[in-house]
Coordinates of N, CA and C in Angstrom, one line a residue:
M1 N 104.7 130.2 39.6 CA 103.5 129.6 38.9 C 102.7 128.7 39.8
K2 N 103.4 127.9 40.6 CA 102.7 127.0 41.5 C 101.9 127.7 42.5
R3 N 102.4 128.8 43.0 CA 101.7 129.6 44.0 C 100.4 130.2 43.4
I4 N 100.5 130.6 42.1 CA 99.3 131.2 41.5 C 98.2 130.0 41.3
N5 N 98.7 128.9 40.9 CA 97.7 127.8 40.7 C 97.1 127.4 42.1
L6 N 98.0 127.4 43.1 CA 97.5 127.0 44.5 C 96.5 128.1 45.0
A7 N 96.8 129.3 44.7 CA 95.9 130.4 45.2 C 94.5 130.3 44.4
A8 N 94.6 130.0 43.1 CA 93.4 129.9 42.3 C 92.6 128.7 42.7
L9 N 93.2 127.6 43.1 CA 92.5 126.4 43.6 C 91.8 126.7 44.9
L10 N 92.5 127.3 45.8 CA 92.0 127.7 47.1 C 90.8 128.7 47.0
L11 N 91.0 129.6 46.1 CA 89.8 130.6 45.9 C 88.6 129.9 45.3
G12 N 88.9 129.0 44.4 CA 87.8 128.2 43.8 C 87.0 127.3 44.8
L13 N 87.8 126.6 45.7 CA 87.2 125.8 46.7 C 86.5 126.6 47.7
S14 N 87.0 127.8 48.1 CA 86.3 128.7 49.1 C 85.0 129.2 48.5
L15 N 84.9 129.5 47.2 CA 83.7 129.9 46.6 C 82.7 128.8 46.5
F16 N 83.2 127.6 46.1 CA 82.3 126.4 46.0 C 81.8 126.0 47.4
G17 N 82.7 126.1 48.4 CA 82.3 125.7 49.8 C 81.3 126.6 50.4
S18 N 81.4 127.9 50.1 CA 80.4 128.9 50.6 C 79.1 128.7 50.0
A19 N 79.1 128.3 48.7 CA 77.8 128.0 48.0 C 77.1 126.8 48.5
V20 N 77.8 125.8 48.9 CA 77.3 124.6 49.5 C 76.6 124.9 50.8
Y21 N 77.2 125.7 51.6 CA 76.6 126.0 52.9 C 75.8 127.2 53.0
A22 N 75.4 127.7 51.9 CA 74.5 128.9 51.9 C 73.2 128.6 52.5
D23 N 72.7 129.5 53.4 CA 71.4 129.3 54.0 C 70.3 129.7 53.1
V24 N 69.1 129.2 53.3 CA 68.0 129.5 52.6 C 67.4 130.8 53.2
T25 N 67.1 131.8 52.3 CA 66.5 133.0 52.8 C 65.0 133.0 52.6
L26 N 64.3 133.0 53.7 CA 62.8 133.0 53.5 C 62.3 134.4 53.1
Q27 N 61.3 134.4 52.3 CA 60.7 135.6 51.8 C 59.4 135.9 52.6
T28 N 58.6 134.8 52.8 CA 57.3 134.9 53.4 C 57.1 133.8 54.4
K29 N 56.2 134.0 55.4 CA 56.0 132.9 56.4 C 55.2 131.8 55.8
E30 N 54.6 131.9 54.7 CA 53.9 130.8 54.0 C 54.8 129.8 53.5
E31 N 56.1 130.1 53.3 CA 57.0 129.1 52.8 C 57.3 127.9 53.8
V32 N 57.0 128.1 55.1 CA 57.1 127.0 56.0 C 55.8 126.5 56.5
Q33 N 54.7 127.0 56.0 CA 53.4 126.6 56.4 C 53.1 125.1 56.2
G34 N 52.5 124.5 57.2 CA 52.2 123.1 57.1 C 52.6 122.4 58.4
A35 N 52.5 121.1 58.4 CA 52.9 120.3 59.5 C 54.2 119.6 59.2
W36 N 55.2 119.8 60.1 CA 56.5 119.3 60.0 C 56.9 118.4 61.2
K37 N 57.2 117.1 60.9 CA 57.6 116.2 61.9 C 59.1 116.3 62.2
L38 N 59.4 116.7 63.5 CA 60.8 116.8 63.9 C 61.3 115.4 64.1
Q39 N 62.2 115.0 63.2 CA 62.8 113.6 63.3 C 63.9 113.5 64.3
Y40 N 64.8 114.5 64.3 CA 65.9 114.5 65.2 C 66.6 115.9 65.3
S41 N 67.3 116.1 66.3 CA 68.1 117.3 66.4 C 69.6 116.9 66.8
K42 N 70.4 117.9 66.5 CA 71.9 117.7 66.8 C 72.4 119.0 67.4
N43 N 73.4 118.9 68.2 CA 74.1 120.0 68.8 C 75.0 120.8 67.8
S44 N 75.4 120.0 66.7 CA 76.2 120.6 65.6 C 76.0 119.7 64.4
L45 N 76.5 120.1 63.3 CA 76.3 119.2 62.1 C 77.2 118.0 62.2
T46 N 78.3 118.2 62.9 CA 79.3 117.1 63.1 C 79.0 116.2 64.3
D47 N 78.0 116.5 65.1 CA 77.6 115.7 66.2 C 77.2 114.3 65.8
K48 N 77.9 113.3 66.4 CA 77.7 111.9 66.0 C 76.5 111.2 66.7
Q49 N 75.9 111.9 67.7 CA 74.8 111.3 68.4 C 73.5 112.2 68.2
P50 N 72.7 112.0 67.2 CA 71.5 112.8 67.1 C 70.5 112.4 68.2
I51 N 69.7 113.4 68.6 CA 68.7 113.2 69.6 C 67.4 112.9 68.9
N52 N 66.8 111.7 69.0 CA 65.5 111.4 68.3 C 64.4 112.2 69.0
R53 N 63.5 112.8 68.1 CA 62.4 113.6 68.6 C 61.1 113.1 68.1
E54 N 60.0 113.4 68.8 CA 58.7 112.9 68.5 C 57.7 114.0 68.2
D55 N 58.1 115.3 68.4 CA 57.1 116.3 68.2 C 56.9 116.8 66.8
T56 N 55.8 117.4 66.6 CA 55.4 117.9 65.3 C 55.2 119.4 65.4
W57 N 55.8 120.2 64.5 CA 55.6 121.6 64.5 C 54.6 122.0 63.4
V58 N 53.5 122.7 63.7 CA 52.5 123.1 62.8 C 52.5 124.6 62.6
F59 N 52.9 125.0 61.4 CA 52.8 126.4 61.1 C 51.5 126.7 60.3
K60 N 50.7 127.5 60.9 CA 49.4 127.8 60.2 C 48.9 129.2 60.6
D61 N 48.6 130.0 59.6 CA 47.9 131.3 59.8 C 48.8 132.2 60.8
G62 N 50.1 132.2 60.6 CA 51.0 133.1 61.5 C 51.2 132.5 62.9
K63 N 50.8 131.3 63.1 CA 50.9 130.7 64.5 C 51.7 129.4 64.4
L64 N 52.5 129.1 65.3 CA 53.2 127.8 65.5 C 52.8 127.1 66.6
T65 N 52.3 125.9 66.4 CA 51.9 125.0 67.5 C 52.7 123.8 67.5
I66 N 53.4 123.4 68.6 CA 54.2 122.3 68.7 C 53.4 121.2 69.4
L67 N 53.2 120.0 68.8 CA 52.3 119.0 69.2 C 53.2 117.7 69.6
H68 N 52.6 117.0 70.6 CA 53.2 115.7 70.9 C 54.6 115.8 71.5
I69 N 54.8 116.7 72.5 CA 56.1 116.9 73.1 C 56.2 116.0 74.3
P70 N 57.2 115.0 74.3 CA 57.3 114.1 75.4 C 57.9 114.8 76.6
R71 N 57.4 114.5 77.7 CA 57.9 115.0 79.0 C 57.5 114.1 80.1
E72 N 58.5 113.5 80.7 CA 58.3 112.6 81.9 C 57.2 111.5 81.7
G73 N 57.3 110.8 80.6 CA 56.5 109.7 80.3 C 55.1 110.1 79.7
I74 N 54.8 111.3 79.6 CA 53.5 111.8 79.0 C 53.8 112.7 77.8
Y75 N 52.8 113.0 77.1 CA 52.9 114.0 75.9 C 52.0 115.2 76.2
Y76 N 52.5 116.3 75.7 CA 51.6 117.5 75.8 C 51.8 118.4 74.5
D77 N 50.9 119.3 74.4 CA 50.9 120.2 73.2 C 51.2 121.6 73.8
Q78 N 52.1 122.3 73.0 CA 52.3 123.7 73.4 C 51.3 124.6 72.8
P79 N 50.8 125.6 73.5 CA 49.8 126.5 73.0 C 50.5 127.3 71.8
P80 N 49.6 127.7 70.8 CA 50.2 128.4 69.7 C 50.9 129.7 70.0
V81 N 52.0 129.9 69.3 CA 52.7 131.2 69.5 C 52.9 131.8 68.1
A82 N 53.1 133.1 68.0 CA 53.2 133.8 66.8 C 54.6 133.5 66.2
Y83 N 54.6 133.5 64.8 CA 55.9 133.4 64.1 C 55.9 134.3 63.0
D84 N 57.0 134.7 62.5 CA 57.1 135.6 61.4 C 58.5 135.4 60.7
V85 N 58.6 136.0 59.6 CA 59.9 136.0 58.8 C 60.5 137.4 58.9
E86 N 61.7 137.4 59.4 CA 62.4 138.7 59.5 C 63.8 138.6 59.0
D87 N 64.2 139.4 58.0 CA 65.6 139.3 57.5 C 65.9 137.9 56.9
G88 N 64.9 137.2 56.4 CA 65.1 135.9 55.8 C 65.2 134.8 56.8
K89 N 64.9 135.1 58.1 CA 65.0 134.0 59.1 C 63.6 133.9 59.8
L90 N 63.5 132.7 60.4 CA 62.2 132.4 61.1 C 62.3 132.9 62.5
K91 N 61.4 133.7 62.9 CA 61.3 134.4 64.2 C 60.1 133.9 65.0
V92 N 60.3 133.1 66.1 CA 59.2 132.4 66.8 C 59.2 133.0 68.2
A93 N 57.9 133.4 68.6 CA 57.7 133.9 70.0 C 58.0 132.8 71.0
I94 N 58.6 133.2 72.2 CA 58.7 132.4 73.3 C 57.6 132.6 74.2
I95 N 56.9 131.5 74.6 CA 55.7 131.6 75.5 C 56.1 132.3 76.8
G96 N 55.2 133.3 77.2 CA 55.3 134.0 78.4 C 56.4 135.1 78.5
S97 N 56.9 135.5 77.4 CA 57.9 136.5 77.4 C 57.7 137.3 76.1
G98 N 58.4 138.4 76.1 CA 58.4 139.3 74.8 C 59.5 139.0 73.9
R99 N 60.2 137.9 74.2 CA 61.4 137.5 73.4 C 61.0 136.5 72.3
F100 N 62.0 136.3 71.4 CA 61.9 135.4 70.3 C 63.0 134.5 70.1
D101 N 62.8 133.3 69.6 CA 63.8 132.4 69.1 C 63.9 132.7 67.6
V102 N 65.2 132.7 67.2 CA 65.4 133.0 65.7 C 66.1 131.7 65.1
F103 N 65.6 131.3 64.0 CA 66.0 130.1 63.3 C 66.5 130.5 61.9
T104 N 67.6 129.9 61.5 CA 68.0 130.1 60.1 C 67.6 128.8 59.4
V105 N 67.0 128.9 58.2 CA 66.7 127.8 57.4 C 67.9 127.4 56.6
V106 N 68.5 126.2 56.9 CA 69.7 125.8 56.3 C 69.4 125.0 55.0
E107 N 68.3 124.3 55.0 CA 67.9 123.6 53.8 C 66.4 123.4 53.8
K108 N 65.8 123.5 52.6 CA 64.4 123.3 52.6 C 64.0 122.9 51.2
D109 N 63.1 121.9 51.1 CA 62.5 121.5 49.8 C 61.0 121.1 50.1
D110 N 60.3 120.4 49.3 CA 59.0 120.1 49.5 C 58.8 119.1 50.6
K111 N 59.8 118.3 50.9 CA 59.6 117.2 51.8 C 60.5 117.3 53.1
N112 N 61.6 118.1 53.1 CA 62.5 118.2 54.2 C 62.8 119.7 54.5
M113 N 63.1 119.9 55.7 CA 63.6 121.2 56.2 C 64.6 121.1 57.4
T114 N 65.6 121.8 57.3 CA 66.6 121.8 58.4 C 66.7 123.3 58.9
L115 N 66.5 123.4 60.2 CA 66.6 124.7 60.9 C 67.9 124.7 61.8
K116 N 68.5 125.9 61.9 CA 69.6 126.1 62.8 C 69.2 127.1 63.8
G117 N 69.3 126.8 65.1 CA 69.0 127.7 66.2 C 70.1 128.7 66.4
K118 N 69.8 129.7 67.2 CA 70.7 130.7 67.5 C 72.0 130.2 68.2
F119 N 71.9 129.1 68.9 CA 73.0 128.6 69.7 C 73.7 127.5 68.9
G120 N 73.5 127.3 67.6 CA 74.1 126.4 66.7 C 73.5 125.0 66.7
N121 N 72.4 124.7 67.3 CA 71.8 123.4 67.3 C 70.9 123.3 66.0
Y122 N 70.9 122.1 65.5 CA 70.2 121.8 64.2 C 68.9 121.0 64.4
Y123 N 67.9 121.3 63.7 CA 66.6 120.5 63.8 C 66.2 120.0 62.4
F124 N 66.0 118.7 62.2 CA 65.8 118.1 61.0 C 64.3 117.6 60.9
F125 N 63.6 118.1 59.9 CA 62.1 117.9 59.8 C 61.8 117.2 58.5
N126 N 60.7 116.5 58.5 CA 60.1 115.9 57.3 C 58.6 116.5 57.2
Q127 N 58.2 116.8 56.0 CA 56.8 117.3 55.8 C 55.9 116.2 56.1
K128 N 54.8 116.4 56.9 CA 53.8 115.4 57.1 C 52.7 115.5 56.0

């Protein structure tokens, strides 16, 4: 009897745990449209040292422009690149190549968005 209860408890926790960590599936690219201030990034969710960021990602008319990127004491803006939604994920062109970065939307509401990169790094945004 104890084994059945334990198995049921573990099954219930695994179902609840997978629901908590379910990714957001994007349907259209308009769902991310707007200006998003990148607050910080982390190499993993458990990383204790977030990296503060200063750039703003602007999604508009199928193009992503990253503004105010710090580099060597100055700031620059990245030229616009195409972005799209494919298989529920955000697909962003890489400048100067035919390749793409793919981001999974981990969490999104009207004010906040969290993206996960293909190498497991996380980006935490606030809507501007």
